[in-house]
């Protein structure tokens, strides 16, 4: 039987992440939402802890990544603020994909700038995963990459690319196809691959996603590739390698952890409110209608968290690609649905106060709705 109890070291890291979330993320969540980005001071603070450089020490990082550890970190950061947490995790996914899928030469080229002790915190990465016609599932990736004598031609769209407009390192997931305009079934069968996009890139149109419902503290963009030519050296490692699958499933697992952190924040906040709010002479938490709703939130949160931890454990053990995909996508789907329900229920528990910006519950509800 799997033991999900964190090690002593993981518990110390989790407490550090929670301290950062409560001291540096939640107090500045409204400002970050208004400014639609994180502050330079926050990025510097995180860099000084080593949490944002989970790369091998040979590149200047703090050490190799463990999915379970970063699942704990992601949940705690989202407990502070989901938008800022996605801002942080989204920036990491570009260089993490290089580490997991790229060759040693590509790792040497792209990773050191993110680990630089004096300027690494200024670097932004991005991973283009979801598309305008799909969700965060590997089966929905339809961006076509076709071999040419000069490299690869990219055709298709991407959405919700965190830091996509201003990233220093842009990585995109695509499907390798043999012929132009393949039918949907053939594209779906193409090998999954990842490319580092040169800048500038002719044939790539980038449009910022403005006025989003939620997660506004994580600036995102849409990509449109129209016969965009990239060199052969832009391909990370080999097409169809397990490294690309591991990078994609890691992102799904961390997104599930962000959803768990969001739901936990809403659950604890509305629970405290229900204990303090007096109606008809007693706290509203004493009424069955409220108590049952809160209890169900706790139960579903635990279930989604266990799914997420199981997927993270499988990732750390190096399970087969099929197992990783199934568990990561299941955890992501259940966690996001749970977070959307939990944040909506938190509003119901708080009544009219839940919609007031004096409380963070309405922001968490919008953030959860924007996670799909």
CSV table of C-alpha atoms in Angstrom, one decimal:
chain,number,residue,atom,x,y,z
A,1,UNK,CA,0.0,0.0,0.0
A,2,UNK,CA,1.2,3.5,-0.9
A,3,UNK,CA,2.3,5.7,2.0
A,4,UNK,CA,1.5,9.3,1.3
A,5,UNK,CA,3.0,10.7,4.5
A,6,UNK,CA,5.6,13.3,3.6
A,7,UNK,CA,9.1,12.8,4.7
A,8,UNK,CA,10.6,15.1,7.3
A,9,UNK,CA,12.3,17.1,4.5
A,10,UNK,CA,9.1,17.4,2.5
A,11,UNK,CA,7.2,18.6,5.5
A,12,UNK,CA,9.8,21.3,6.1
A,13,UNK,CA,9.5,22.4,2.4
A,14,UNK,CA,5.7,22.4,2.7
A,15,UNK,CA,5.8,24.6,5.8
A,16,UNK,CA,8.2,27.0,4.0
A,17,UNK,CA,5.8,27.2,1.0
A,18,UNK,CA,2.8,27.7,3.3
A,19,UNK,CA,4.7,30.5,5.1
A,20,UNK,CA,5.5,32.2,1.7
A,21,UNK,CA,1.9,31.8,0.6
A,22,UNK,CA,0.4,33.4,3.7
A,23,UNK,CA,3.0,36.2,4.1
A,24,UNK,CA,3.7,37.1,0.4
A,25,UNK,CA,0.9,35.7,-1.8
A,26,UNK,CA,-2.4,36.1,-0.1
A,27,UNK,CA,-1.9,39.7,1.2
A,28,UNK,CA,-1.0,40.9,-2.3
A,29,UNK,CA,-3.5,38.8,-4.3
A,30,UNK,CA,-5.9,41.7,-5.1
A,31,UNK,CA,-3.0,43.9,-6.2
A,32,UNK,CA,-1.6,41.1,-8.4
A,33,UNK,CA,-5.0,40.6,-10.0
A,34,UNK,CA,-5.3,44.3,-10.7
A,35,UNK,CA,-1.7,44.5,-12.1
A,36,UNK,CA,-2.1,41.1,-13.9
A,37,UNK,CA,1.3,39.9,-12.8
A,38,UNK,CA,3.5,39.1,-9.9
A,39,UNK,CA,5.9,41.6,-8.4
A,40,UNK,CA,9.7,41.5,-8.9
A,41,UNK,CA,10.1,41.4,-5.2
A,42,UNK,CA,8.0,38.2,-4.9
A,43,UNK,CA,10.0,36.5,-7.7
A,44,UNK,CA,13.2,37.5,-5.9
A,45,UNK,CA,11.9,36.2,-2.6
A,46,UNK,CA,11.0,32.8,-4.1
A,47,UNK,CA,14.3,32.5,-5.9
A,48,UNK,CA,16.2,33.0,-2.7
A,49,UNK,CA,14.4,30.0,-1.2
A,50,UNK,CA,15.4,27.8,-4.1
A,51,UNK,CA,11.9,26.7,-4.7
A,52,UNK,CA,11.9,28.1,-8.3
A,53,UNK,CA,15.1,26.4,-9.5
A,54,UNK,CA,14.4,22.6,-9.3
A,55,UNK,CA,17.2,21.8,-11.7
A,56,UNK,CA,20.4,19.7,-11.4
A,57,UNK,CA,23.1,21.4,-9.5
A,58,UNK,CA,25.5,21.2,-12.5
A,59,UNK,CA,23.3,24.0,-14.0
A,60,UNK,CA,23.2,26.0,-10.8
A,61,UNK,CA,19.8,24.6,-9.6
A,62,UNK,CA,18.8,23.6,-6.1
A,63,UNK,CA,18.6,19.9,-7.1
A,64,UNK,CA,16.4,17.5,-9.2
A,65,UNK,CA,12.7,17.8,-9.0
A,66,UNK,CA,10.4,15.3,-7.2
A,67,UNK,CA,6.8,15.4,-8.3
A,68,UNK,CA,5.5,14.7,-4.8
A,69,UNK,CA,7.5,17.6,-3.3
A,70,UNK,CA,6.3,20.1,-5.9
A,71,UNK,CA,2.8,18.9,-5.6
A,72,UNK,CA,2.9,19.9,-1.9
A,73,UNK,CA,4.5,23.2,-2.9
A,74,UNK,CA,1.9,23.9,-5.6
A,75,UNK,CA,-1.0,23.3,-3.2
A,76,UNK,CA,0.4,25.6,-0.6
A,77,UNK,CA,1.1,28.4,-3.1
A,78,UNK,CA,-2.5,28.1,-4.4
A,79,UNK,CA,-3.7,28.1,-0.8
A,80,UNK,CA,-2.2,31.6,-0.7
A,81,UNK,CA,-3.4,32.7,-4.1
A,82,UNK,CA,-4.3,30.5,-7.2
A,83,UNK,CA,-3.4,33.2,-9.8
A,84,UNK,CA,0.1,33.9,-8.3
A,85,UNK,CA,0.7,30.2,-7.9
A,86,UNK,CA,-0.1,29.5,-11.6
A,87,UNK,CA,2.2,32.5,-12.4
A,88,UNK,CA,5.0,30.7,-10.6
A,89,UNK,CA,4.3,27.2,-11.8
A,90,UNK,CA,3.6,28.3,-15.4
A,91,UNK,CA,7.0,30.0,-15.6
A,92,UNK,CA,8.8,26.8,-14.4
A,93,UNK,CA,7.2,24.5,-17.0
A,94,UNK,CA,9.2,25.8,-20.0
A,95,UNK,CA,12.7,25.0,-18.5
A,96,UNK,CA,11.4,21.9,-16.8
A,97,UNK,CA,10.3,20.6,-20.2
A,98,UNK,CA,13.8,21.3,-21.5
A,99,UNK,CA,15.3,19.3,-18.6
A,100,UNK,CA,12.9,16.4,-19.0
A,101,UNK,CA,12.8,16.1,-22.8
A,102,UNK,CA,15.9,18.0,-24.1
A,103,UNK,CA,19.4,16.7,-24.9
A,104,UNK,CA,22.3,17.4,-22.7
A,105,UNK,CA,23.4,20.2,-25.1
A,106,UNK,CA,20.0,21.8,-25.0
A,107,UNK,CA,19.9,21.6,-21.2
A,108,UNK,CA,23.3,23.4,-21.1
A,109,UNK,CA,22.0,26.1,-23.4
A,110,UNK,CA,18.7,26.9,-21.8
A,111,UNK,CA,18.8,26.0,-18.1
A,112,UNK,CA,21.7,28.1,-16.6
A,113,UNK,CA,20.0,31.5,-17.2
A,114,UNK,CA,17.1,30.3,-14.9
A,115,UNK,CA,19.5,29.2,-12.2
A,116,UNK,CA,21.7,32.3,-12.2
A,117,UNK,CA,21.8,33.5,-8.6
A,118,UNK,CA,21.7,37.2,-9.5
A,119,UNK,CA,19.4,37.3,-12.5
A,120,UNK,CA,17.6,34.0,-12.7
A,121,UNK,CA,14.4,35.3,-10.9
A,122,UNK,CA,13.9,37.7,-13.9
A,123,UNK,CA,13.7,34.9,-16.4
A,124,UNK,CA,10.2,33.7,-17.5
A,125,UNK,CA,9.4,30.4,-19.1
A,126,UNK,CA,6.2,29.1,-20.8
A,127,UNK,CA,4.8,25.9,-22.0
A,128,UNK,CA,2.0,26.0,-24.7
A,129,UNK,CA,-0.2,23.0,-23.9
A,130,UNK,CA,-4.0,23.6,-24.4
A,131,UNK,CA,-5.5,24.5,-27.7
A,132,UNK,CA,-8.6,26.5,-28.7
A,133,UNK,CA,-10.5,23.3,-29.5
A,134,UNK,CA,-9.5,21.2,-26.5
A,135,UNK,CA,-8.6,21.0,-22.8
A,136,UNK,CA,-5.4,20.1,-20.9
A,137,UNK,CA,-5.4,16.5,-22.2
A,138,UNK,CA,-2.7,15.0,-24.3
A,139,UNK,CA,-5.3,13.5,-26.7
A,140,UNK,CA,-6.5,17.1,-27.5
A,141,UNK,CA,-3.1,18.3,-28.8
A,142,UNK,CA,-3.5,18.9,-32.5
A,143,UNK,CA,-0.8,21.5,-33.3
A,144,UNK,CA,0.9,20.0,-36.4
A,145,UNK,CA,4.7,19.8,-36.9
A,146,UNK,CA,5.7,18.6,-40.3
A,147,UNK,CA,9.3,17.8,-41.3
A,148,UNK,CA,10.9,19.9,-44.0
A,149,UNK,CA,14.4,20.2,-45.4
A,150,UNK,CA,15.0,23.2,-43.2
A,151,UNK,CA,13.5,21.8,-40.0
A,152,UNK,CA,9.7,21.7,-39.1
A,153,UNK,CA,6.6,23.7,-40.1
A,154,UNK,CA,4.2,24.4,-37.3
A,155,UNK,CA,0.5,24.9,-38.0
A,156,UNK,CA,-2.3,25.3,-35.4
A,157,UNK,CA,-3.3,27.3,-32.3
A,158,UNK,CA,-2.6,27.3,-28.6
A,159,UNK,CA,-4.5,29.1,-25.8
A,160,UNK,CA,-3.9,29.9,-22.1
A,161,UNK,CA,-0.1,30.0,-22.5
A,162,UNK,CA,1.1,31.4,-19.2
A,163,UNK,CA,3.7,34.1,-19.8
A,164,UNK,CA,3.3,33.3,-23.5
A,165,UNK,CA,3.7,37.0,-24.5
A,166,UNK,CA,6.8,37.9,-22.6
A,167,UNK,CA,8.6,34.6,-22.0
A,168,UNK,CA,12.3,34.3,-22.3
A,169,UNK,CA,11.9,30.6,-23.1
A,170,UNK,CA,8.9,29.4,-25.1
A,171,UNK,CA,8.2,25.7,-25.4
A,172,UNK,CA,5.3,24.3,-27.4
A,173,UNK,CA,3.8,20.8,-27.5
A,174,UNK,CA,2.8,19.5,-31.0
A,175,UNK,CA,2.1,16.3,-33.0
A,176,UNK,CA,4.5,15.1,-35.7
A,177,UNK,CA,2.7,14.5,-39.0
A,178,UNK,CA,3.9,13.3,-42.3
A,179,UNK,CA,1.7,15.4,-44.7
A,180,UNK,CA,0.1,18.8,-44.6
A,181,UNK,CA,-3.6,18.9,-43.7
A,182,UNK,CA,-3.7,15.4,-42.2
A,183,UNK,CA,-7.2,14.4,-41.0
A,184,UNK,CA,-7.9,14.6,-37.3
A,185,UNK,CA,-7.4,10.8,-36.7
A,186,UNK,CA,-4.0,10.9,-38.3
A,187,UNK,CA,-2.9,14.0,-36.3
A,188,UNK,CA,-4.0,12.3,-33.0
A,189,UNK,CA,-1.7,9.3,-33.9
A,190,UNK,CA,1.3,11.5,-34.5
A,191,UNK,CA,4.2,11.4,-32.1
A,192,UNK,CA,4.1,13.9,-29.3
A,193,UNK,CA,7.0,16.3,-29.4
A,194,UNK,CA,8.2,19.6,-27.8
A,195,UNK,CA,9.9,22.6,-29.5
A,196,UNK,CA,11.7,25.6,-28.3
A,197,UNK,CA,10.5,28.6,-30.3
A,198,UNK,CA,13.1,31.0,-31.6
A,199,UNK,CA,12.3,34.7,-31.2
A,200,UNK,CA,11.2,36.3,-33.3
A,201,UNK,CA,9.4,33.6,-35.3
A,202,UNK,CA,7.8,34.4,-38.7
A,203,UNK,CA,4.4,32.8,-39.0
A,204,UNK,CA,3.7,33.0,-35.2
A,205,UNK,CA,1.0,35.5,-34.0
A,206,UNK,CA,0.8,36.1,-30.3
A,207,UNK,CA,-2.2,37.8,-28.7
A,208,UNK,CA,-2.6,38.5,-25.0
A,209,UNK,CA,-5.6,37.1,-23.3
A,210,UNK,CA,-7.1,40.2,-21.6
A,211,UNK,CA,-10.1,40.5,-19.3
A,212,UNK,CA,-10.1,36.9,-18.2
A,213,UNK,CA,-12.7,35.7,-15.7
A,214,UNK,CA,-10.1,34.5,-13.2
A,215,UNK,CA,-6.4,33.7,-12.8
A,216,UNK,CA,-5.7,37.3,-13.9
A,217,UNK,CA,-2.4,37.3,-11.9
A,218,UNK,CA,-1.0,34.8,-14.3
A,219,UNK,CA,-0.7,36.7,-17.7
A,220,UNK,CA,-1.5,34.4,-20.6
A,221,UNK,CA,-1.6,34.5,-24.4
A,222,UNK,CA,-2.9,32.8,-27.5
A,223,UNK,CA,-0.6,31.5,-30.2
A,224,UNK,CA,-1.5,31.1,-33.9
A,225,UNK,CA,1.0,29.2,-36.1
A,226,UNK,CA,0.7,29.7,-39.8
A,227,UNK,CA,3.3,27.7,-41.5
A,228,UNK,CA,5.9,28.8,-38.9
A,229,UNK,CA,9.3,27.4,-39.8
A,230,UNK,CA,11.5,26.4,-36.9
A,231,UNK,CA,15.0,24.8,-37.3
A,232,UNK,CA,15.6,21.1,-36.6
A,233,UNK,CA,17.6,22.1,-33.5
A,234,UNK,CA,14.3,23.5,-32.0
A,235,UNK,CA,13.0,19.9,-31.4
A,236,UNK,CA,13.7,18.9,-27.8
A,237,UNK,CA,15.3,15.5,-27.7
A,238,UNK,CA,13.4,13.0,-30.0
A,239,UNK,CA,9.8,13.0,-31.1
A,240,UNK,CA,7.7,10.6,-29.1
A,241,UNK,CA,10.1,10.4,-26.2
A,242,UNK,CA,8.9,9.7,-22.7
A,243,UNK,CA,10.5,12.9,-21.6
A,244,UNK,CA,7.8,14.9,-23.4
A,245,UNK,CA,5.0,12.8,-21.8
A,246,UNK,CA,6.6,13.3,-18.4
A,247,UNK,CA,6.7,17.0,-18.8
A,248,UNK,CA,3.1,17.2,-19.9
A,249,UNK,CA,1.8,14.9,-17.1
A,250,UNK,CA,3.8,16.8,-14.6
A,251,UNK,CA,2.0,20.0,-15.6
A,252,UNK,CA,-1.3,18.2,-15.2
A,253,UNK,CA,-0.4,17.0,-11.8
A,254,UNK,CA,0.7,20.4,-10.6
A,255,UNK,CA,-2.5,21.9,-12.0
A,256,UNK,CA,-4.4,19.4,-10.0
A,257,UNK,CA,-2.4,20.5,-6.9
A,258,UNK,CA,-3.3,24.1,-7.6
A,259,UNK,CA,-6.9,23.2,-7.7
A,260,UNK,CA,-6.6,21.4,-4.4
A,261,UNK,CA,-5.0,24.4,-2.8
A,262,UNK,CA,-7.7,26.7,-4.1
A,263,UNK,CA,-10.5,24.4,-2.8
A,264,UNK,CA,-8.7,24.1,0.6
A,265,UNK,CA,-8.5,27.9,0.9
A,266,UNK,CA,-12.2,28.3,0.2
A,267,UNK,CA,-13.1,25.4,2.5
A,268,UNK,CA,-11.2,26.8,5.5
A,269,UNK,CA,-12.3,30.4,4.9
A,270,UNK,CA,-16.0,29.6,4.7
A,271,UNK,CA,-15.8,27.2,7.6
A,272,UNK,CA,-14.3,29.9,9.8
A,273,UNK,CA,-17.0,32.4,8.6
A,274,UNK,CA,-19.8,29.8,9.4
A,275,UNK,CA,-18.5,29.4,12.9
A,276,UNK,CA,-18.5,33.2,13.5
A,277,UNK,CA,-21.7,34.2,11.7
A,278,UNK,CA,-24.7,34.2,14.0
A,279,UNK,CA,-28.2,33.7,12.8
A,280,UNK,CA,-31.3,33.1,15.0
A,281,UNK,CA,-29.1,33.1,18.0
A,282,UNK,CA,-26.5,30.5,17.0
A,283,UNK,CA,-23.6,30.0,14.5
A,284,UNK,CA,-24.8,29.0,11.1
A,285,UNK,CA,-22.4,26.1,11.0
A,286,UNK,CA,-24.7,24.4,13.6
A,287,UNK,CA,-27.5,24.1,10.9
A,288,UNK,CA,-27.5,20.9,9.0
A,289,UNK,CA,-27.8,22.6,5.6
A,290,UNK,CA,-24.5,24.4,6.2
A,291,UNK,CA,-22.7,21.6,8.1
A,292,UNK,CA,-23.4,19.0,5.5
A,293,UNK,CA,-22.2,21.2,2.7
A,294,UNK,CA,-18.9,21.9,4.5
A,295,UNK,CA,-18.4,18.3,5.3
A,296,UNK,CA,-18.9,17.3,1.7
A,297,UNK,CA,-16.3,19.9,0.6
A,298,UNK,CA,-13.8,18.3,3.0
A,299,UNK,CA,-14.5,14.8,1.8
A,300,UNK,CA,-14.2,15.6,-1.9
A,301,UNK,CA,-11.0,17.6,-1.3
A,302,UNK,CA,-9.4,14.6,0.4
A,303,UNK,CA,-10.4,12.4,-2.5
A,304,UNK,CA,-9.0,14.7,-5.1
A,305,UNK,CA,-5.8,15.2,-3.1
A,306,UNK,CA,-5.2,11.5,-2.9
A,307,UNK,CA,-5.7,11.1,-6.6
A,308,UNK,CA,-3.1,13.9,-7.1
A,309,UNK,CA,-0.6,12.3,-4.7
A,310,UNK,CA,-1.0,8.9,-6.4
A,311,UNK,CA,-0.2,10.4,-9.8
A,312,UNK,CA,2.8,12.3,-8.3
A,313,UNK,CA,4.1,9.0,-6.7
A,314,UNK,CA,3.7,7.2,-10.1
A,315,UNK,CA,5.6,10.1,-11.8
A,316,UNK,CA,8.5,9.8,-9.2
A,317,UNK,CA,8.6,6.0,-9.7
A,318,UNK,CA,8.9,6.4,-13.4
A,319,UNK,CA,5.8,4.4,-14.3
A,320,UNK,CA,4.9,3.7,-17.9
A,321,UNK,CA,3.6,6.6,-20.1
A,322,UNK,CA,0.1,5.1,-20.3
A,323,UNK,CA,-0.1,4.9,-16.5
A,324,UNK,CA,1.1,8.5,-16.0
A,325,UNK,CA,-1.3,9.9,-18.6
A,326,UNK,CA,-4.3,8.0,-17.1
A,327,UNK,CA,-3.5,9.0,-13.5
A,328,UNK,CA,-2.4,12.6,-14.2
A,329,UNK,CA,-5.5,13.4,-16.3
A,330,UNK,CA,-7.8,11.8,-13.9
A,331,UNK,CA,-6.3,13.8,-11.0
A,332,UNK,CA,-6.5,17.0,-12.9
A,333,UNK,CA,-10.1,16.5,-14.1
A,334,UNK,CA,-11.4,15.5,-10.6
A,335,UNK,CA,-9.4,18.2,-8.8
A,336,UNK,CA,-10.6,21.1,-11.0
A,337,UNK,CA,-14.2,19.9,-10.9
A,338,UNK,CA,-13.9,19.6,-7.1
A,339,UNK,CA,-12.4,23.1,-6.8
A,340,UNK,CA,-15.1,24.6,-8.9
A,341,UNK,CA,-17.8,23.0,-6.8
A,342,UNK,CA,-16.1,23.9,-3.5
A,343,UNK,CA,-15.5,27.5,-4.3
A,344,UNK,CA,-19.1,27.9,-5.4
A,345,UNK,CA,-20.4,26.2,-2.2
A,346,UNK,CA,-18.2,28.6,-0.2
A,347,UNK,CA,-20.1,31.5,-1.7
A,348,UNK,CA,-23.3,29.8,-0.8
A,349,UNK,CA,-22.2,29.3,2.8
A,350,UNK,CA,-21.3,32.9,3.1
A,351,UNK,CA,-24.4,34.2,1.4
A,352,UNK,CA,-24.3,37.8,0.1
A,353,UNK,CA,-21.0,38.4,1.8
A,354,UNK,CA,-19.4,35.8,-0.4
A,355,UNK,CA,-19.8,38.1,-3.4
A,356,UNK,CA,-18.2,41.1,-1.7
A,357,UNK,CA,-14.6,41.8,-2.5
A,358,UNK,CA,-14.0,42.3,1.2
A,359,UNK,CA,-13.6,38.5,1.1
A,360,UNK,CA,-11.4,36.5,-1.2
A,361,UNK,CA,-14.0,33.8,-1.9
A,362,UNK,CA,-15.5,35.4,-5.0
A,363,UNK,CA,-11.9,35.6,-6.5
A,364,UNK,CA,-11.2,32.0,-5.7
A,365,UNK,CA,-14.5,31.0,-7.4
A,366,UNK,CA,-13.5,32.9,-10.6
A,367,UNK,CA,-10.0,31.4,-10.4
A,368,UNK,CA,-11.4,27.8,-10.2
A,369,UNK,CA,-13.7,28.5,-13.1
A,370,UNK,CA,-10.8,29.6,-15.3
A,371,UNK,CA,-8.7,26.5,-14.7
A,372,UNK,CA,-10.2,24.4,-17.5
